[in-house]
Coordinates of C-alpha atoms in Angstrom, one line a residue:
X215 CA 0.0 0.0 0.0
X216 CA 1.7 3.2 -1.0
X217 CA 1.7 5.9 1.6
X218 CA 2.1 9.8 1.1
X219 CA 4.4 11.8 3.1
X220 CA 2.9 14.8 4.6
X221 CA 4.4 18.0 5.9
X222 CA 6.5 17.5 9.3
X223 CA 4.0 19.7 11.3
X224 CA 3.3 17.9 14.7
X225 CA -0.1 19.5 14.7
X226 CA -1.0 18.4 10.8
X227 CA -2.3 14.4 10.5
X228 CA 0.0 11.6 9.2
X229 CA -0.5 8.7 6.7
X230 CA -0.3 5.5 8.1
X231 CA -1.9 2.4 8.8
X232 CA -4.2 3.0 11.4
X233 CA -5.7 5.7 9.1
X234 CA -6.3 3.4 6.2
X235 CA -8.7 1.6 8.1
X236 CA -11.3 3.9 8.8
X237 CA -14.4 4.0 7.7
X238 CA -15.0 6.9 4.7
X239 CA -16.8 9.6 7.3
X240 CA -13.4 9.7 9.0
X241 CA -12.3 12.4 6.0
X242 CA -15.0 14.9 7.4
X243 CA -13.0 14.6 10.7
X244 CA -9.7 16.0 9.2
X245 CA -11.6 18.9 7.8
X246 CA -12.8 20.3 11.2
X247 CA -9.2 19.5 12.5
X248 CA -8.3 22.1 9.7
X249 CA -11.4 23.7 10.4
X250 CA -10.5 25.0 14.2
X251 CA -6.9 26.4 14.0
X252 CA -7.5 29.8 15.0
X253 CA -3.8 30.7 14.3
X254 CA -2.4 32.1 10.7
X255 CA -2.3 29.0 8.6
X256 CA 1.3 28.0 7.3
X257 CA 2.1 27.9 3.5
X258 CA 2.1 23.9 4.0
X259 CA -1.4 23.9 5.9
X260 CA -2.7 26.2 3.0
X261 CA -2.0 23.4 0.3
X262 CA -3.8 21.0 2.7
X263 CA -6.6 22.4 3.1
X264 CA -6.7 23.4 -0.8
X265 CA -6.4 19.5 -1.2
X266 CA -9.4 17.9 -2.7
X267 CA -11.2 21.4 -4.1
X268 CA -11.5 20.4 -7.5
X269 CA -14.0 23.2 -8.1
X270 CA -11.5 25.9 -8.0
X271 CA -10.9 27.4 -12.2
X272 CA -7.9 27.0 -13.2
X273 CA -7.2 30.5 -13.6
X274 CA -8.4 32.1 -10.5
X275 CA -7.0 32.2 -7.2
X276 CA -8.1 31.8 -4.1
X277 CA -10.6 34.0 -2.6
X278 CA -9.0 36.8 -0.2
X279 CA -10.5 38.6 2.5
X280 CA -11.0 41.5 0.5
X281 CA -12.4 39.7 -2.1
X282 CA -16.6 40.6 -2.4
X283 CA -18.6 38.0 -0.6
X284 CA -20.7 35.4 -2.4
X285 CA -24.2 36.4 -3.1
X286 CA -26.9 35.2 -0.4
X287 CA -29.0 33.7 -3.2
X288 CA -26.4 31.8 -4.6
X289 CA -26.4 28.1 -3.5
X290 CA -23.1 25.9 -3.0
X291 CA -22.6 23.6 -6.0
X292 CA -22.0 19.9 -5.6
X293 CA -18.9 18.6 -6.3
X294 CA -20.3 15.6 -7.9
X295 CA -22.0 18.2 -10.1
X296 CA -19.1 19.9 -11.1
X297 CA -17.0 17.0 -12.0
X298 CA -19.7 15.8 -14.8
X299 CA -20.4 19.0 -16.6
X300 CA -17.2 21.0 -17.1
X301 CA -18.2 24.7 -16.6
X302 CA -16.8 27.7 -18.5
X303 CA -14.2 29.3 -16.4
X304 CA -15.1 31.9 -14.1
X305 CA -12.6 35.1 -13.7
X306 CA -12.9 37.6 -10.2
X307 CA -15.6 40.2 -11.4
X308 CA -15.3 43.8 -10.3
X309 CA -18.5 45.2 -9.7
X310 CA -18.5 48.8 -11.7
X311 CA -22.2 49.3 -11.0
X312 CA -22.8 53.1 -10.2
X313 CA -25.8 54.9 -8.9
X314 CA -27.8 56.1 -12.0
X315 CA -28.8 59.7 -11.4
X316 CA -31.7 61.4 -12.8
X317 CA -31.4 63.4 -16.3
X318 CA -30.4 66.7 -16.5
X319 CA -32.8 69.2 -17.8
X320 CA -32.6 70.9 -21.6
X321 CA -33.6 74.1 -23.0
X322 CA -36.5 74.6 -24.9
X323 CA -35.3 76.5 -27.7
X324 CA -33.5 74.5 -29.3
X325 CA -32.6 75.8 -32.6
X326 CA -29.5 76.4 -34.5
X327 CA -28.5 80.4 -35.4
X328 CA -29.8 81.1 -38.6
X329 CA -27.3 83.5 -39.8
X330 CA -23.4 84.2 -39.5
X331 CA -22.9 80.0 -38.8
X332 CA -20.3 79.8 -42.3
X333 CA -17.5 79.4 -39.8
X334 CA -19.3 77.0 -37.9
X335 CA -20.1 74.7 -40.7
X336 CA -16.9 75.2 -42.3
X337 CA -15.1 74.1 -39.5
X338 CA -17.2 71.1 -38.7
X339 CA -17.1 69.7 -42.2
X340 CA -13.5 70.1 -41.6
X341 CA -13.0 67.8 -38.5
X342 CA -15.7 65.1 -40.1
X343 CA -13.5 64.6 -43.2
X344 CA -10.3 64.7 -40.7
X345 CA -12.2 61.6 -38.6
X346 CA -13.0 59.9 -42.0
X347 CA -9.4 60.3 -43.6
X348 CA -7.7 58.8 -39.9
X349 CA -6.7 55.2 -40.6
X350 CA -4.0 55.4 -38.2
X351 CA -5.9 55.9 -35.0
X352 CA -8.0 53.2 -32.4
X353 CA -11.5 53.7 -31.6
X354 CA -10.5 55.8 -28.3
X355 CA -8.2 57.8 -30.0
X356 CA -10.7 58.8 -32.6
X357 CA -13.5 59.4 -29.6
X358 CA -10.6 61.7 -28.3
X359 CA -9.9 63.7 -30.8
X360 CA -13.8 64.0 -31.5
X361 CA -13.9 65.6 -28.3
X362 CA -11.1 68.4 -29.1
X363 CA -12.9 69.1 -32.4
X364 CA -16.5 69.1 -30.2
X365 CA -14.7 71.7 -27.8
X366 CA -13.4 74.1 -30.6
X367 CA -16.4 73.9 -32.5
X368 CA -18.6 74.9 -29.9
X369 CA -16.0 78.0 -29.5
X370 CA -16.5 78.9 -32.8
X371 CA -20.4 78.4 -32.6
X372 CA -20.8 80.4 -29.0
X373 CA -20.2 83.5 -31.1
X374 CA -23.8 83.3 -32.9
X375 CA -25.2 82.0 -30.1
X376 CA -27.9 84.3 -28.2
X377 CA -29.7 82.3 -26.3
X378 CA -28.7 79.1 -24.1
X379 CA -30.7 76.8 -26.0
X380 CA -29.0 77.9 -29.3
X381 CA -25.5 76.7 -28.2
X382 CA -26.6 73.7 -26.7
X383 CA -28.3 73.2 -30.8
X384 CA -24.7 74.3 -32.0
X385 CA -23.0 71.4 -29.4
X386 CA -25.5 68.6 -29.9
X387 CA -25.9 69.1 -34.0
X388 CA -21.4 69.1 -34.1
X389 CA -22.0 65.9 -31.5
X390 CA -24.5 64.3 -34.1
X391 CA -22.1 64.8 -36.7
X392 CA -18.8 63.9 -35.5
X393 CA -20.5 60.5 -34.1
X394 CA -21.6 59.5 -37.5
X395 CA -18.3 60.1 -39.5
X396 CA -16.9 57.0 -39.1
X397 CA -19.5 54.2 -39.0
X398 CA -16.8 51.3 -37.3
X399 CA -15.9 54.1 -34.6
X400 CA -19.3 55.2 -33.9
X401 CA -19.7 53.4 -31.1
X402 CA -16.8 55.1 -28.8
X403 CA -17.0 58.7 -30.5
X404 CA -20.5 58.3 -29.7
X405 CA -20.6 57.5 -26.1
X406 CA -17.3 59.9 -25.8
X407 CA -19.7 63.3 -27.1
X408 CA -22.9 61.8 -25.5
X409 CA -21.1 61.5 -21.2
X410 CA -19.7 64.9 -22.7
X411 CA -23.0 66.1 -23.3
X412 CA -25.0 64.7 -20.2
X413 CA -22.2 66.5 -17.8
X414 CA -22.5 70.1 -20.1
X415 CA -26.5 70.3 -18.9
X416 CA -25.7 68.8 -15.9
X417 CA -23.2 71.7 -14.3
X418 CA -25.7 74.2 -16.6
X419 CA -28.6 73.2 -14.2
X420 CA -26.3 73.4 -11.1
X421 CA -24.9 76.6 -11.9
X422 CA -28.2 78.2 -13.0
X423 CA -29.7 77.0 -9.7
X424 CA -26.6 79.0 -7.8
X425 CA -28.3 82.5 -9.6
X426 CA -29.0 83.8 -13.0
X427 CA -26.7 83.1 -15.5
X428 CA -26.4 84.6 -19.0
X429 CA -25.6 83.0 -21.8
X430 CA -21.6 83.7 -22.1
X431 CA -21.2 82.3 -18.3
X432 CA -23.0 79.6 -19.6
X433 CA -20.6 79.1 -22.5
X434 CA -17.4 79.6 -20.1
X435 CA -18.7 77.4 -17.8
X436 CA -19.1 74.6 -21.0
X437 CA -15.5 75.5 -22.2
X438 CA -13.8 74.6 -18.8
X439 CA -16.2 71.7 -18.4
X440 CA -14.7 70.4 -21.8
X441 CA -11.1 70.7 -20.9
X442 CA -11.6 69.0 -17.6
X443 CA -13.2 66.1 -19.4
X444 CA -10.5 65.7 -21.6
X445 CA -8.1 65.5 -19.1
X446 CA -9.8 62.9 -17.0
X447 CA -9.8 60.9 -20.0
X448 CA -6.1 60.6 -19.9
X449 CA -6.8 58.7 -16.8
X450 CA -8.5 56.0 -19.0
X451 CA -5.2 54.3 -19.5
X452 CA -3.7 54.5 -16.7
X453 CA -6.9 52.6 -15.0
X454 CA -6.8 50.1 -17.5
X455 CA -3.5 49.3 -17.3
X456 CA -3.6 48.9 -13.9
X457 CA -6.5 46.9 -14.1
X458 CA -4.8 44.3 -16.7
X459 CA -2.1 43.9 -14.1
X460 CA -3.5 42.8 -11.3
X461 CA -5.1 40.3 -13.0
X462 CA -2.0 39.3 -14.5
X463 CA -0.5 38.9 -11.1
X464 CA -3.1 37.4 -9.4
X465 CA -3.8 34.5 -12.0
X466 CA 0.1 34.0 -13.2
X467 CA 1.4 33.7 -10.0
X468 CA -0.2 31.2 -8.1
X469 CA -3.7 29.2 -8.2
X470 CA -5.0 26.6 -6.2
X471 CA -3.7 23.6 -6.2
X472 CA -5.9 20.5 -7.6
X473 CA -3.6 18.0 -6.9
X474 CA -3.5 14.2 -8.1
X475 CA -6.1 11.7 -6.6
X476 CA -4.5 8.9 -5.0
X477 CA -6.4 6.2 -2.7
X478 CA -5.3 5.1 0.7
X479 CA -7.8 3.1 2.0
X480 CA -11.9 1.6 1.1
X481 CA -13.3 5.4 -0.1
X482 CA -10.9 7.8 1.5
X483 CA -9.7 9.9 -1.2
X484 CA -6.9 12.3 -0.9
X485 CA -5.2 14.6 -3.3
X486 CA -1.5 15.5 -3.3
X487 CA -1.2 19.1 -3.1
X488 CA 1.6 21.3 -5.3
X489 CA 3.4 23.7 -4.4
X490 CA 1.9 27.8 -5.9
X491 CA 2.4 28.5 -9.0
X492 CA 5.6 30.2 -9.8
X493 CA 6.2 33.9 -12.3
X494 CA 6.4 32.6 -15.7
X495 CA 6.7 33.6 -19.7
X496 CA 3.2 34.4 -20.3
X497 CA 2.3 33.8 -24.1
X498 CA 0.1 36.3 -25.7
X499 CA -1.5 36.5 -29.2
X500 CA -2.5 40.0 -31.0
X501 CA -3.2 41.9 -33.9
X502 CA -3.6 45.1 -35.1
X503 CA -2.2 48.2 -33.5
X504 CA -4.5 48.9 -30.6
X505 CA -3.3 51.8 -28.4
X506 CA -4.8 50.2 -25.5
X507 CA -3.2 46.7 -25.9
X508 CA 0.2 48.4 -26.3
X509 CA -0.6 50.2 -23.2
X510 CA -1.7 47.8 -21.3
X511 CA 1.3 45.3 -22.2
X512 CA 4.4 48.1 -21.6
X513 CA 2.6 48.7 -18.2
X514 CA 2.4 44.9 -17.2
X515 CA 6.4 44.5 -18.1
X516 CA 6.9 47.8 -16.2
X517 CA 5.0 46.8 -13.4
X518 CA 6.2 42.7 -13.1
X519 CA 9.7 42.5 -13.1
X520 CA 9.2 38.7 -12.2
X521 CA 7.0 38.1 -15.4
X522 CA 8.5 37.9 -18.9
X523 CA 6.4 38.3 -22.1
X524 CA 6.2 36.1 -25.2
X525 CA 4.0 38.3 -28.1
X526 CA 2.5 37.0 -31.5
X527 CA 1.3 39.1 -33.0
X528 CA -0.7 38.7 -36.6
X529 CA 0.5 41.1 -39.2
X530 CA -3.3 42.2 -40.0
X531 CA -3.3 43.0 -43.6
X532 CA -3.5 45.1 -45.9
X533 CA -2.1 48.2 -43.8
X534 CA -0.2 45.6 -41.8
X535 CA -1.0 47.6 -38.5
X536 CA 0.7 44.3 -36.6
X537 CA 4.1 45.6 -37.5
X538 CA 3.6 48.9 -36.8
X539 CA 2.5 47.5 -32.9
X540 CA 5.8 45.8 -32.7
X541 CA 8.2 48.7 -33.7
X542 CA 5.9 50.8 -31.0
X543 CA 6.2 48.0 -28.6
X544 CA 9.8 46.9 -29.3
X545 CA 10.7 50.8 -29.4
X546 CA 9.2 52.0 -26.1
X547 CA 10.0 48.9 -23.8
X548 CA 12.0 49.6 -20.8
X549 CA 13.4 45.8 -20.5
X550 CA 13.6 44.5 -23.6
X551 CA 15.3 41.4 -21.7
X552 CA 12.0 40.0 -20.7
X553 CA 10.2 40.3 -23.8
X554 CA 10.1 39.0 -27.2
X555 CA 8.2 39.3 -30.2
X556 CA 7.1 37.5 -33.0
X557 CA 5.2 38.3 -36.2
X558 CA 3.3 35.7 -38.0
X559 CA 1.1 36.3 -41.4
X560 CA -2.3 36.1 -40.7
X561 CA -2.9 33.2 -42.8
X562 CA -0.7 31.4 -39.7
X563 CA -3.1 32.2 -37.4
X564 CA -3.5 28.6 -36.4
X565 CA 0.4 27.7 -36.0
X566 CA 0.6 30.8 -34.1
X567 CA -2.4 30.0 -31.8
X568 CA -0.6 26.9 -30.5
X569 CA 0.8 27.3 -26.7
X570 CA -0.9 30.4 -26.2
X571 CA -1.5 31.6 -22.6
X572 CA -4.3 34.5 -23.5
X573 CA -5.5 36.2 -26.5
X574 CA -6.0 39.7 -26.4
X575 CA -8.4 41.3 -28.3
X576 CA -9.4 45.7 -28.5
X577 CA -12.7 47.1 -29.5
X578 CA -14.2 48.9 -31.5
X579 CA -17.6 48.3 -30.9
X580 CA -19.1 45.8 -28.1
X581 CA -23.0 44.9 -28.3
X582 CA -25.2 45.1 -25.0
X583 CA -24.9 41.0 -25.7
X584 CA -21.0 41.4 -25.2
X585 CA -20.2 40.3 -29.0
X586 CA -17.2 42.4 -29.7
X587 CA -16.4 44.1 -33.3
X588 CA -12.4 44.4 -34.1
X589 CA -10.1 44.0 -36.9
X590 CA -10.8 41.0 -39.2
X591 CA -8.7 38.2 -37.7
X592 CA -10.4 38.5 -34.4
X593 CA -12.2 35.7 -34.8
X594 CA -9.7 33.5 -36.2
X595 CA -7.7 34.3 -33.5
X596 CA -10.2 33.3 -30.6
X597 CA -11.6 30.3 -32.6
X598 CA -8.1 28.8 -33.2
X599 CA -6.8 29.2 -29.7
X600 CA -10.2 28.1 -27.9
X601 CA -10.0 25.3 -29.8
X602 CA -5.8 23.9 -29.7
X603 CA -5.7 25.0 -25.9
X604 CA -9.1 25.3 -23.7
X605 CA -6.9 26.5 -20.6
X606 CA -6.4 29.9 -22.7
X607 CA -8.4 33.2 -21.9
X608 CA -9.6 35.3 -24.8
X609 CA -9.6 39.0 -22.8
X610 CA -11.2 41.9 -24.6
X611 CA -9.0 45.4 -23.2
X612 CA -11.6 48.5 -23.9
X613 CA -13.4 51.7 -22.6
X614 CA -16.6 51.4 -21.5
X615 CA -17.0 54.2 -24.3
X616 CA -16.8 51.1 -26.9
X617 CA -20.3 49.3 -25.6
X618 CA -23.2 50.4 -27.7
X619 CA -26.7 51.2 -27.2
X620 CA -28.7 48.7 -28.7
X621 CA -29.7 50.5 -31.4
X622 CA -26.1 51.3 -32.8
X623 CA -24.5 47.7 -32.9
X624 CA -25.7 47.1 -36.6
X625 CA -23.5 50.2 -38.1
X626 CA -22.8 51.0 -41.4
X627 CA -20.1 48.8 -42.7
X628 CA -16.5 50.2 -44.1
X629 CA -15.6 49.2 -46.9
X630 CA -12.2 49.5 -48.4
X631 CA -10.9 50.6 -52.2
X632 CA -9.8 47.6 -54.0
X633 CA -5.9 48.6 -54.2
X634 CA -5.3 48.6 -50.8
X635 CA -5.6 45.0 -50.9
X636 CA -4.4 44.4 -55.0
X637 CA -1.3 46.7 -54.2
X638 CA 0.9 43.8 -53.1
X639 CA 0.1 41.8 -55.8
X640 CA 2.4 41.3 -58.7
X641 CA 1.3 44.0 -61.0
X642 CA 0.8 41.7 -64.4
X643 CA -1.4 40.1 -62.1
X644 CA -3.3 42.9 -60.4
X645 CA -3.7 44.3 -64.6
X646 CA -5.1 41.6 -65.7
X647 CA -7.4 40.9 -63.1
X648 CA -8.9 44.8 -63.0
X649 CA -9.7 44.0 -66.6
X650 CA -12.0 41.0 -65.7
X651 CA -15.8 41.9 -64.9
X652 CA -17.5 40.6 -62.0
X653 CA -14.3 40.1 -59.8
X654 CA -15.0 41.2 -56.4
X655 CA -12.4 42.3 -53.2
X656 CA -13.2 41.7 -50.1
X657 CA -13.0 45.2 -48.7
X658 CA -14.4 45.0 -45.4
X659 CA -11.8 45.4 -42.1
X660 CA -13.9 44.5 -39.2
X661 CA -16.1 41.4 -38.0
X662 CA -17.5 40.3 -35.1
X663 CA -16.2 37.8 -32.6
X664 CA -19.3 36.3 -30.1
X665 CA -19.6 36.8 -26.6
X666 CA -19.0 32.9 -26.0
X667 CA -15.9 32.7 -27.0
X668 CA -14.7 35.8 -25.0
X669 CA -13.6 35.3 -21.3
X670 CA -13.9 38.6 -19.8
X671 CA -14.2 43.0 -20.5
X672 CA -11.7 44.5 -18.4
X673 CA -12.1 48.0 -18.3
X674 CA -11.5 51.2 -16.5
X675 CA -14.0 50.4 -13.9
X676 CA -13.0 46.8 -13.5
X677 CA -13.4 43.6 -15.0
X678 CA -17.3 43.6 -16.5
X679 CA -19.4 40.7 -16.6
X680 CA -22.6 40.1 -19.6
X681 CA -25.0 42.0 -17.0
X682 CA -22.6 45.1 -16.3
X683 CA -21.9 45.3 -20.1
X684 CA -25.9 45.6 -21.0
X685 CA -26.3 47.7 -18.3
X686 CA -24.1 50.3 -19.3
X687 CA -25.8 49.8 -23.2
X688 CA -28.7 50.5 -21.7
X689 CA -27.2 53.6 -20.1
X690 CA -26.0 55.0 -23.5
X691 CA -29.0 54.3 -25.1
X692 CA -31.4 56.2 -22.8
X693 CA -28.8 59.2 -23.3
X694 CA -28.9 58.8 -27.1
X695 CA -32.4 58.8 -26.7
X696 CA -33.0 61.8 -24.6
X697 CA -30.3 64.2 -25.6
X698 CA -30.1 63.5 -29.7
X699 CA -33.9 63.4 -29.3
X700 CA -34.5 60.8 -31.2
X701 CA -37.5 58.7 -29.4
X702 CA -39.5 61.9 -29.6
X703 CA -38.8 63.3 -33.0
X704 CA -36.7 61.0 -35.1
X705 CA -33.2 61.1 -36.3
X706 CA -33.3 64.3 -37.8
X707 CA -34.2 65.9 -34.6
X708 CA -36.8 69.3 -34.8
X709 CA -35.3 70.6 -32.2
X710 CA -31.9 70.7 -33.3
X711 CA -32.6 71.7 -36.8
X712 CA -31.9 75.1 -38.5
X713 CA -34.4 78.4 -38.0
X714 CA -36.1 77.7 -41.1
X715 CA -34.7 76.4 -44.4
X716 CA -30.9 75.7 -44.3
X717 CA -29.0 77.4 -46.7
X718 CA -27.6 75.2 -50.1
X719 CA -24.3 73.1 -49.2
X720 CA -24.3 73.9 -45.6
X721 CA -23.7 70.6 -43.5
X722 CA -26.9 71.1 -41.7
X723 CA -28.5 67.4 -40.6
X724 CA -27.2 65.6 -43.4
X725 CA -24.6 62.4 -43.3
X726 CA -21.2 63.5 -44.7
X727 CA -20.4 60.8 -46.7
X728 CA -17.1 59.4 -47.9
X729 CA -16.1 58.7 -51.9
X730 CA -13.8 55.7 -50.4
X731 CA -16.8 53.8 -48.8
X732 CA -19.5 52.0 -50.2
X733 CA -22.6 50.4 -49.1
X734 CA -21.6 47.0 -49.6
X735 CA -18.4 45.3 -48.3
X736 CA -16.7 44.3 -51.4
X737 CA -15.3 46.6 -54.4
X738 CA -15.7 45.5 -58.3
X739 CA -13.0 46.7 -60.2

């Protein structure tokens, strides 16, 4: 009979004999032994009493004191349970919930200046095409700069403006505007200009409570209000980052042990327990060139000396934005010791997917379901690596800006010119092909990637669950609702339109369109 040597702790229970030949119910006894030690357990006694919990995922560790409680409704699941319907891993969830406060109130009068807006309209034509001609810049970065043009738009505007409710027309019109430039985007510039918004009328009511306030304090008080927003959205990052860490450190450090099942007697099972997890290479796959993956990944090397990174990252054709990531990466890293970096073609994806610890995945748009839009190789990229290594977490890094009102997941598709693609084929080819009829190009640079097959959101507030993420949908949506007006008067909004006929060519309520998309996702030559 094989026996298993236990710590050297007095106080802790031996294998031996005598113990074999109790009856089953004896293994509830050594539980209250462990059970009534009122003194700090040692690192030995934790692995003992970790023994035997097979319900613990692989990925998470064990439960602090400051971690939050269990729910009261919530019911302990049997282990029997457990072990004959493998569950979906379950990753620490920080709540983000946030009392919802009641709606500001908006002016009545509601009408753009009829007269002296050229400048106005000029210059928000201007920063639409600017948005639309941006291939460079992420989803935040675009909601960002949205917010700069919003702020000197409105400066130009507040010098027409004679009446409150005429400048908040001249900041909700731009907002409409600069939200529908690019359709991928929409989702973040959106939410960006639509908070924005909500905290403008906000401090208006507060200050207009304090005493009468005319319609220049008004647009001071807006102007400062703008700047402050944009500089709390610096903080974005930094909360992200810091968020991505932890959980790095908490999951690649240690977990519980399972151990291996061995039998020392008629129905006494006992597990061997293993030592904590040590620091580790920790292999992740990429693509594109998120600002808020590179962010997130120069933090975590900065911020565990004890970890080292392994990155694949997928070239993403046709712009190649992978490569670009891993100069900005390579470039800005402060121990280039501990990581390394690799760059695979996307048709590779599969190779490359092999021994991969996490993939992780920005956004440019996330539905209230928690389906998640991004560059095209997304999918391929969760698919592969869900299916070659089921220990793997596919993490999604975003902004609560990028989660969408219902009503704005099904955007207008981009579609892309035919030569970005063409352009790196051999040009006999590439002629003779654009002479051919009916020969189409996929133009299209983003695609979904299911809820299901994503592990967790973590954001500036936390790591989200399903629930938090349709909450804060339904958030934006109410807001899109009430401020752009649209429940009560439709998308082109009465109450935000022009005094009476808007002059010829003026940008007015009409979508600026874009000669280099099209309706349909693939180009014919």
């Amino acid at each position: 009979m094989k026996t298993v040597p236990y710590p050297t702790d007095p106080k802790l229970p031996r294998s031996n004999s005598k113990l074999s030949t109790r009856p089953a119910r004896f293994s509830g006894t050594l539980k209250s032994l462990f059970k009534k030690k009122e003194k700090k357990p040692s690192d030995q006694e934790v692995w003992m009493m970790y023994a035997g919990t097979m319900s613990c995922p692989v990925l998470t560790p064990p439960e602090s004191q400051h971690r939050t409680p269990p729910e009261p409704e919530e019911e302990p699941v049997d282990d029997s349970s457990v072990e004959e319907t493998p569950t979906k891993t379950h990753h620490r969830r920080v709540s983000s919930a946030v009392p919802s406060k009641p709606l500001p109130i908006l002016p009545l009068d509601t009408f753009l200046p009829k007269h002296d807006i050229t400048n106005y309209e000029a210059a928000l034509e201007k920063a639409v095409q600017e948005l639309q001609n941006d291939f460079q810049s992420g989803a935040r970065q675009l909601a960002d700069a949205s917010l700069a043009h919003l702020a000197h738009i409105s400066e130009i505007g507040a010098s027409v403006a004679t009446t409150w409710g005429k400048f908040w027309a001249i900041m909700v019109h731009a907002a409409k505007q600069l939200g529908q430039a690019r359709p991928s985007m929409s989702a973040a510039i959106t939410s960006c200009l639509l908070r924005t918004l909500e905290r403008v009328a906000r401090r208006w009511n507060d200050e207009t409570e304090k005493g009468q306030r005319n319609t220049e304090d008004l647009v001071r008080i807006a102007r400062g209000l703008l700047e402050e927003i944009r500089t709390e959205r610096r903080q974005i990052s930094a909360r992200l980052d810091e968020t991505f860490a932890v959980w790095l450190k908490e999951n690649f450090t240690q977990k519980p042990p399972s151990g291996v099942p061995f039998i020392s007697g008629p129905g006494i099972p006992f597990n061997i327990p293993t030592p904590p997890k040590t620091p580790r290479t920790i292999r992740i796959l990429t693509l594109s060139n998120s600002s808020t993956i590179r962010s997130v990944i120069l933090h975590a090397l900065a911020a565990l000396p004890t970890f080292d990174f392994h990155l694949t990252i997928l070239e993403s054709r046709p712009r190649c934005e992978g490569a670009d990531m891993a100069s900005h990466i390579l470039s800005a890293a402060t121990d280039k010791q501990r990581i390394a970096v690799r760059i695979v073609p996307d048709s590779a994806v599969g190779t490359a997917a092999r021994n991969i610890d996490i993939v992780l995945l920005g956004a440019d748009r996330i539905s209230s379901a928690g389906d998640v839009s991004n560059k095209s190789g997304s999918l391929a990229a969760a698919l592969c690596v869900k299916q070659l290594n089921s220990n793997a977490a596919v993490i999604v890094v975003s902004d609560i800006d990028k989660i969408a009102a219902p009503e704005l997941e099904e955007s207008a598709r981009e579609s892309h010119p035919a030569h970005e693609l063409s352009s790196a084929w051999a040009p006999d080819t590439r002629n003779k092909l654009e002479e051919m009829e009916k020969l189409e190009v996929f133009g299209e640079w983003f695609e979904w990637v299911p809820a299901k097959y994503i592990d967790m959101y973590v954001t500036e507030l936390g790591i989200l669950d399903i629930e938090d993420v349709e909450r804060v949908a339904k958030e934006i949506q109410q807001l899109d609702e009430y401020i752009f007006q649209k429940k009560k008067d439709g998308e082109g909004s009465a109450r935000t339109s022009t005094e009476g006929s808007s002059k010829e060519g003026s940008v007015g309520d009409r979508e600026v369109e874009h000669p280099v998309w099209r309706s349909e996702a693939r180009t014919i030559f």
